[in-house]
PDB file of N, CA and C in Angstrom:
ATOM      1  N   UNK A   1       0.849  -1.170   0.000  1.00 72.00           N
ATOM      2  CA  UNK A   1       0.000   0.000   0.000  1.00 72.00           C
ATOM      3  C   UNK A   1       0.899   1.239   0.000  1.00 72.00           C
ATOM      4  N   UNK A   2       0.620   2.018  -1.230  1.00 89.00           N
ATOM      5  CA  UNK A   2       1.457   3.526  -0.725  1.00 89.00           C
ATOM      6  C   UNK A   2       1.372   4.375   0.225  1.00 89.00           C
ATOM      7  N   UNK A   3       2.086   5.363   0.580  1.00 94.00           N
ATOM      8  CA  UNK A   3       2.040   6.346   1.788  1.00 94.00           C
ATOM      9  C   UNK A   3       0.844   7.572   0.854  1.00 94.00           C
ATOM     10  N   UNK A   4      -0.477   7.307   1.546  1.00 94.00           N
ATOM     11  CA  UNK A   4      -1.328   8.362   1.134  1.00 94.00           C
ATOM     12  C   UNK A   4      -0.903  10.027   2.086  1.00 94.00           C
ATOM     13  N   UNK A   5      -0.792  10.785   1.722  1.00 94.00           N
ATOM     14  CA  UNK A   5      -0.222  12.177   2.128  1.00 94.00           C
ATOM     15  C   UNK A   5      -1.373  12.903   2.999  1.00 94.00           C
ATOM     16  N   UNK A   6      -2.694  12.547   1.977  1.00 95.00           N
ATOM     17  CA  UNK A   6      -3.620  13.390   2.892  1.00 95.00           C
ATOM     18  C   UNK A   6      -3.811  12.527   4.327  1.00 95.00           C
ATOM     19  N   UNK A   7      -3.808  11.683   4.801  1.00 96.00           N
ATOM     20  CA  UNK A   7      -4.319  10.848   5.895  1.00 96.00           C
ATOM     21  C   UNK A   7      -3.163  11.080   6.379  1.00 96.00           C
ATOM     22  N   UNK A   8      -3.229  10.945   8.118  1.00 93.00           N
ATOM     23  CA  UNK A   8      -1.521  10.819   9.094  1.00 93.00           C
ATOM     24  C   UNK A   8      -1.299   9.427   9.189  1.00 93.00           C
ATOM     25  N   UNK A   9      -0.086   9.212   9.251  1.00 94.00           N
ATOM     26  CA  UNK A   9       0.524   7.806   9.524  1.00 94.00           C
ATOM     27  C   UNK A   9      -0.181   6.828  10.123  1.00 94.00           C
ATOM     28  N   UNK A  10      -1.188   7.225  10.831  1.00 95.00           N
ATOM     29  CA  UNK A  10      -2.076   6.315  11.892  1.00 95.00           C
ATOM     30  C   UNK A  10      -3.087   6.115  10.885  1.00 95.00           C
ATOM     31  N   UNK A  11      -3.534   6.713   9.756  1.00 97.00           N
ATOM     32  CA  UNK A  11      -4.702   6.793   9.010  1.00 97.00           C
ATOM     33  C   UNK A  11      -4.555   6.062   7.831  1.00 97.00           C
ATOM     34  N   UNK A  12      -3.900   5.657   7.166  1.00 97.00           N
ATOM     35  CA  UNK A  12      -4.002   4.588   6.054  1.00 97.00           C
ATOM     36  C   UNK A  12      -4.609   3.697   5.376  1.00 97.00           C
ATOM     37  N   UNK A  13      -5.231   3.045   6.296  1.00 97.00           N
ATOM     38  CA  UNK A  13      -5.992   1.687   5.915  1.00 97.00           C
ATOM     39  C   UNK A  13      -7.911   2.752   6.392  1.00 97.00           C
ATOM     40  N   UNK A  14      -8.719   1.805   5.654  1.00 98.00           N
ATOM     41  CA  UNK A  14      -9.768   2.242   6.122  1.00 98.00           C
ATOM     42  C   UNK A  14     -10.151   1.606   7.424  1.00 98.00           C
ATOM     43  N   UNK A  15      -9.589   0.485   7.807  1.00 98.00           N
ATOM     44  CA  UNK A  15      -9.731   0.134   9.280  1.00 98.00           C
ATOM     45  C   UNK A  15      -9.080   1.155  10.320  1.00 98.00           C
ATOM     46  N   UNK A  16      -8.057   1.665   9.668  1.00 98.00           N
ATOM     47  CA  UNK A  16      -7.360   2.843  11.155  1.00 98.00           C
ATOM     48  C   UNK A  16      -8.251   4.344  11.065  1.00 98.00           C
ATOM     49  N   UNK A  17      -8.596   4.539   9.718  1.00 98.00           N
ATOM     50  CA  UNK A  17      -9.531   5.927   9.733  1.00 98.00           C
ATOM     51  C   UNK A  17     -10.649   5.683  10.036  1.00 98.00           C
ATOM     52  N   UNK A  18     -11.108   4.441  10.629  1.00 98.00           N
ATOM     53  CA  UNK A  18     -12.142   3.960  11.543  1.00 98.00           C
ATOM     54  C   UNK A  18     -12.250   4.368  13.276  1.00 98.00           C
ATOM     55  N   UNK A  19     -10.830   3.970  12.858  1.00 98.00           N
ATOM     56  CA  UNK A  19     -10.702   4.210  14.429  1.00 98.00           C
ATOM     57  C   UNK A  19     -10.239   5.372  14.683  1.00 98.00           C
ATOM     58  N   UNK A  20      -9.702   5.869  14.055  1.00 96.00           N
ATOM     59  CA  UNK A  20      -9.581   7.564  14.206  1.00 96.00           C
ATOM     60  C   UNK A  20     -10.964   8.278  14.378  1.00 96.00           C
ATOM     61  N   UNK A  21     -12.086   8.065  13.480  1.00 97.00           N
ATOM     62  CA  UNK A  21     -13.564   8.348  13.734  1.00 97.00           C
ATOM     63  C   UNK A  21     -14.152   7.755  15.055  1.00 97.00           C
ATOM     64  N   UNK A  22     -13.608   6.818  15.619  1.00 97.00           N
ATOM     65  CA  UNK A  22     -14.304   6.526  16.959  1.00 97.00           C
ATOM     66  C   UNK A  22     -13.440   7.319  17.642  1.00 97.00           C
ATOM     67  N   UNK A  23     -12.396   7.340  17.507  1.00 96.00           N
ATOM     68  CA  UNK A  23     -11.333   8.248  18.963  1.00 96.00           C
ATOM     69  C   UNK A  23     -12.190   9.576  19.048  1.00 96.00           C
ATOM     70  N   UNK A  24     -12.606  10.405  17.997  1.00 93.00           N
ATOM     71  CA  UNK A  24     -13.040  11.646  17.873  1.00 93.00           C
ATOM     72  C   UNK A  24     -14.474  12.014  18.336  1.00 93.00           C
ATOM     73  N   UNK A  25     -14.999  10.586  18.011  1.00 94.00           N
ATOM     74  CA  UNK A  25     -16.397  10.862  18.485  1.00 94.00           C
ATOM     75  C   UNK A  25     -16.137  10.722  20.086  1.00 94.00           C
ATOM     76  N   UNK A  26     -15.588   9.982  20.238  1.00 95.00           N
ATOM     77  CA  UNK A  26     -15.676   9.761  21.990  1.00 95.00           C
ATOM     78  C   UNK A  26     -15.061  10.984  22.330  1.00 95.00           C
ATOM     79  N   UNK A  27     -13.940  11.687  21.989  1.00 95.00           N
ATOM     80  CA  UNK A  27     -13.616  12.864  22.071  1.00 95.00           C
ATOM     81  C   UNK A  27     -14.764  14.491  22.093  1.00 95.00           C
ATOM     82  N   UNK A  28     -15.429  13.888  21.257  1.00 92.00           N
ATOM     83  CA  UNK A  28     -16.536  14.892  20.549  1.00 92.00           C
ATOM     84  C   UNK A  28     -17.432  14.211  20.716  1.00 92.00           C
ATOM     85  N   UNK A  29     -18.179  14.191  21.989  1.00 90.00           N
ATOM     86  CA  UNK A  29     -19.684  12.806  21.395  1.00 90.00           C
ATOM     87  C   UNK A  29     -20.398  13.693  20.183  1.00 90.00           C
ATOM     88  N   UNK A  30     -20.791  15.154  20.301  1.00 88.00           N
ATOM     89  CA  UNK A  30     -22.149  15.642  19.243  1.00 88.00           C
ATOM     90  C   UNK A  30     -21.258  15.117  18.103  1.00 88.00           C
ATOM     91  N   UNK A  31     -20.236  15.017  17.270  1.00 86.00           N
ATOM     92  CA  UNK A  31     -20.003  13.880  16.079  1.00 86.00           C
ATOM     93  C   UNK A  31     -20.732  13.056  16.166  1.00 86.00           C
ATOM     94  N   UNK A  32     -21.468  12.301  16.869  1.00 88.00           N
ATOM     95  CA  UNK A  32     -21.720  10.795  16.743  1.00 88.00           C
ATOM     96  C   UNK A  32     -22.929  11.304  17.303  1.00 88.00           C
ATOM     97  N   UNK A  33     -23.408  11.658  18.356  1.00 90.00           N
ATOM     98  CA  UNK A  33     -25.302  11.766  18.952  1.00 90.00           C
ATOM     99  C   UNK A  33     -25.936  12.815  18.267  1.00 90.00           C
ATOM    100  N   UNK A  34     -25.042  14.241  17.163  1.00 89.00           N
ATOM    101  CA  UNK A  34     -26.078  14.965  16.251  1.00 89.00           C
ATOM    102  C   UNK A  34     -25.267  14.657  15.184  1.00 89.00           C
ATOM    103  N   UNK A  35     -25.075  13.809  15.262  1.00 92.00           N
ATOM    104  CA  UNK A  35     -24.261  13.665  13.428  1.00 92.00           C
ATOM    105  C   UNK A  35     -26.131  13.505  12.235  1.00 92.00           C
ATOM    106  N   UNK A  36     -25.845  14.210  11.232  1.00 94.00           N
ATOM    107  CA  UNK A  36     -27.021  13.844  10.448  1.00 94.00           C
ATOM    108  C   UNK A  36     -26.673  13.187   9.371  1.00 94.00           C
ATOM    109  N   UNK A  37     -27.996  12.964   8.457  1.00 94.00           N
ATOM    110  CA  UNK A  37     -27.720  11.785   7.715  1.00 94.00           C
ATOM    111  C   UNK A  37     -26.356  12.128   6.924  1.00 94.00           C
ATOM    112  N   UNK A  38     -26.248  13.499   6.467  1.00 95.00           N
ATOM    113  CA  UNK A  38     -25.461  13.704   5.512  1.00 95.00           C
ATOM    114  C   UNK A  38     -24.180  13.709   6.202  1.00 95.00           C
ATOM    115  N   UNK A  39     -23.864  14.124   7.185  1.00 95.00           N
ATOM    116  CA  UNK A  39     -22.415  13.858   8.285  1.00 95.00           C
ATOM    117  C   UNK A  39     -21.770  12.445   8.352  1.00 95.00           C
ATOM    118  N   UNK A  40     -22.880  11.345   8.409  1.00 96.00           N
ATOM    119  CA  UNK A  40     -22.538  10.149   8.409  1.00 96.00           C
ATOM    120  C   UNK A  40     -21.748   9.582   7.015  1.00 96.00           C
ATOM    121  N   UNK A  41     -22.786  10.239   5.952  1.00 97.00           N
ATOM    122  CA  UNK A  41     -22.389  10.035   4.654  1.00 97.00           C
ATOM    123  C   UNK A  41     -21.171  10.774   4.378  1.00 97.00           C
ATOM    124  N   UNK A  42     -20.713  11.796   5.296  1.00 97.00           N
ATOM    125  CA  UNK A  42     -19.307  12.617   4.771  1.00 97.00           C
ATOM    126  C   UNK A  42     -18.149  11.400   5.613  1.00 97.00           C
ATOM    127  N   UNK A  43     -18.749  11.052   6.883  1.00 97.00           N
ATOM    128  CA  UNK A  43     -17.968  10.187   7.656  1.00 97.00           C
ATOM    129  C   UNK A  43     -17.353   8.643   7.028  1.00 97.00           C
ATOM    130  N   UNK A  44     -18.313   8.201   6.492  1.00 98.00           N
ATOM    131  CA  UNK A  44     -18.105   6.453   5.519  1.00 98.00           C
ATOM    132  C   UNK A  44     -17.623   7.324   4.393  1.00 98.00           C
ATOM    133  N   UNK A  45     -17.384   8.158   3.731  1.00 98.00           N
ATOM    134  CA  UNK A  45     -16.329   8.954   2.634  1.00 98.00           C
ATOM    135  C   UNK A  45     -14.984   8.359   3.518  1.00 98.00           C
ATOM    136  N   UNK A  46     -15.122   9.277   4.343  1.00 98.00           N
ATOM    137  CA  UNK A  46     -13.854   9.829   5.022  1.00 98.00           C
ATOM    138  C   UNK A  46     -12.756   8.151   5.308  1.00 98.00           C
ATOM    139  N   UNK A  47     -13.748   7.446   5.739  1.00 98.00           N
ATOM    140  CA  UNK A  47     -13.186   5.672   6.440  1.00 98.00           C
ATOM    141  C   UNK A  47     -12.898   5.525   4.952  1.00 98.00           C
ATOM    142  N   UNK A  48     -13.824   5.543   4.317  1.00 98.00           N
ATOM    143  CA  UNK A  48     -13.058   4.630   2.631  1.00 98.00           C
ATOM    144  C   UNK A  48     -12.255   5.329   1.782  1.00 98.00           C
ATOM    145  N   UNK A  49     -11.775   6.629   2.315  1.00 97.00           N
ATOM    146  CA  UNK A  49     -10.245   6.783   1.734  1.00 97.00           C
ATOM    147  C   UNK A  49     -11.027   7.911   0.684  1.00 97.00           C
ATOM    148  N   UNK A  50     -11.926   8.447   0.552  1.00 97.00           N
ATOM    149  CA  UNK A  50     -12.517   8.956  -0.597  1.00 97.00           C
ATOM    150  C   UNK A  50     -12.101  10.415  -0.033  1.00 97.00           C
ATOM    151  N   UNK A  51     -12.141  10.758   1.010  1.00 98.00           N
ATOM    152  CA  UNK A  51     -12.421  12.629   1.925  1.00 98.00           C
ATOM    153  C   UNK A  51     -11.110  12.391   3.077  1.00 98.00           C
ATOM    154  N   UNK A  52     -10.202  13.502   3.367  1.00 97.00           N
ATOM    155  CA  UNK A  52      -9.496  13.691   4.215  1.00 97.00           C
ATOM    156  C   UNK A  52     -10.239  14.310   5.268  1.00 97.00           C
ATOM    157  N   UNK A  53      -9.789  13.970   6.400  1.00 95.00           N
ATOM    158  CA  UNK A  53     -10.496  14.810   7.309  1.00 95.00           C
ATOM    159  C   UNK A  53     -10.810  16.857   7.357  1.00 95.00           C
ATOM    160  N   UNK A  54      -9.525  17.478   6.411  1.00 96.00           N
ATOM    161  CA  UNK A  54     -10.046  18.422   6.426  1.00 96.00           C
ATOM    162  C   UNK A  54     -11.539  18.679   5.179  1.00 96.00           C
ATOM    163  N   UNK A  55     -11.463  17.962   4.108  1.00 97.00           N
ATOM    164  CA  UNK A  55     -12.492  17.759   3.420  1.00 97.00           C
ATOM    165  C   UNK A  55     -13.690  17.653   4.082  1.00 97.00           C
ATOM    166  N   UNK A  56     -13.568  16.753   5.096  1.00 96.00           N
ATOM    167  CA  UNK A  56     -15.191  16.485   5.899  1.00 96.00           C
ATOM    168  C   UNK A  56     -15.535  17.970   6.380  1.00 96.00           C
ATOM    169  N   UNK A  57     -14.380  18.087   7.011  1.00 94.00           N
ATOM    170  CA  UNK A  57     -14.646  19.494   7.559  1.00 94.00           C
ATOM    171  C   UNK A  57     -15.211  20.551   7.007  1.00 94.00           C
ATOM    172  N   UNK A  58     -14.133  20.971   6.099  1.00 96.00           N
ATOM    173  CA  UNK A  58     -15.190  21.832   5.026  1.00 96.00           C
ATOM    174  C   UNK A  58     -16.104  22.074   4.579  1.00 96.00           C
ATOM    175  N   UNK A  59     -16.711  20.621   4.215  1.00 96.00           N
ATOM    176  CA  UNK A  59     -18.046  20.002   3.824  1.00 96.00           C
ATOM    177  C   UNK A  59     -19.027  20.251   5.146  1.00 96.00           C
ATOM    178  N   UNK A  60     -18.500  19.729   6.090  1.00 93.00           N
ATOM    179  CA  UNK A  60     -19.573  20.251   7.404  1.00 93.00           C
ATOM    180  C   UNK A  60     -19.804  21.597   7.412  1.00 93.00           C
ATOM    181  N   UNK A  61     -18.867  22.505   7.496  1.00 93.00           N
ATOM    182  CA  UNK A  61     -18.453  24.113   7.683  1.00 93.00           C
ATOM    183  C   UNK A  61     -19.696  24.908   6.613  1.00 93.00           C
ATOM    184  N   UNK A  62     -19.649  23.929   5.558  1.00 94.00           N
ATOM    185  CA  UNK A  62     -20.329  24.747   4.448  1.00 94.00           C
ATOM    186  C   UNK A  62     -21.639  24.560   4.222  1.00 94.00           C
ATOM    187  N   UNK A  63     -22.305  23.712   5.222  1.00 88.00           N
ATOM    188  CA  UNK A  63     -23.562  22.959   5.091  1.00 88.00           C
ATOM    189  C   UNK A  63     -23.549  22.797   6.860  1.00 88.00           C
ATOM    190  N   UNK A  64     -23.837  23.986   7.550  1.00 75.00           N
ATOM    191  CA  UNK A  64     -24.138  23.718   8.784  1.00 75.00           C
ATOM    192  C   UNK A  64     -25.476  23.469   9.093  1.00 75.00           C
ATOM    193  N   UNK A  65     -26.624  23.372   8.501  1.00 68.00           N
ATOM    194  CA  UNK A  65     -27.690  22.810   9.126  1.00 68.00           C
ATOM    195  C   UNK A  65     -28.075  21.713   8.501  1.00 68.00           C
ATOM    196  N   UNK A  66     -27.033  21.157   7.618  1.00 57.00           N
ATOM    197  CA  UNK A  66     -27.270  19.561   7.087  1.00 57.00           C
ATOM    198  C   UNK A  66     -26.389  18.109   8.390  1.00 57.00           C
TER     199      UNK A  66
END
């Protein structure tokens, strides 16, 4: 597997940007208890390698009542 640039060293596989999404939610519960449909859908992006985390972000930032 190559070294993807946008993800950190811990983030590579879609199993570790899994768990990076649970560290954060437990960090952040409203991620996970007001996440909406479309947050979830930026979130399973984000695990399958498709969205970097600042991407989600953005995407949240720009669509705050979705």
């Amino acid at each position: 597997m190559a070294y993807d640039p946008r993800f950190g060293p811990s983030a590579q596989t879609p199993e570790q940007r899994a768990n990076v999404l649970r560290q954060l939610q437990l960090t952040h519960p409203k991620l996970k208890t007001q996440a909406t449909a479309y947050a979830r859908q930026l979130y399973a992006r984000y695990v399958a390698g498709e969205l970097s985390w600042p991407d989600v972000r953005r995407a949240l930032d720009a669509n705050p009542a979705t």
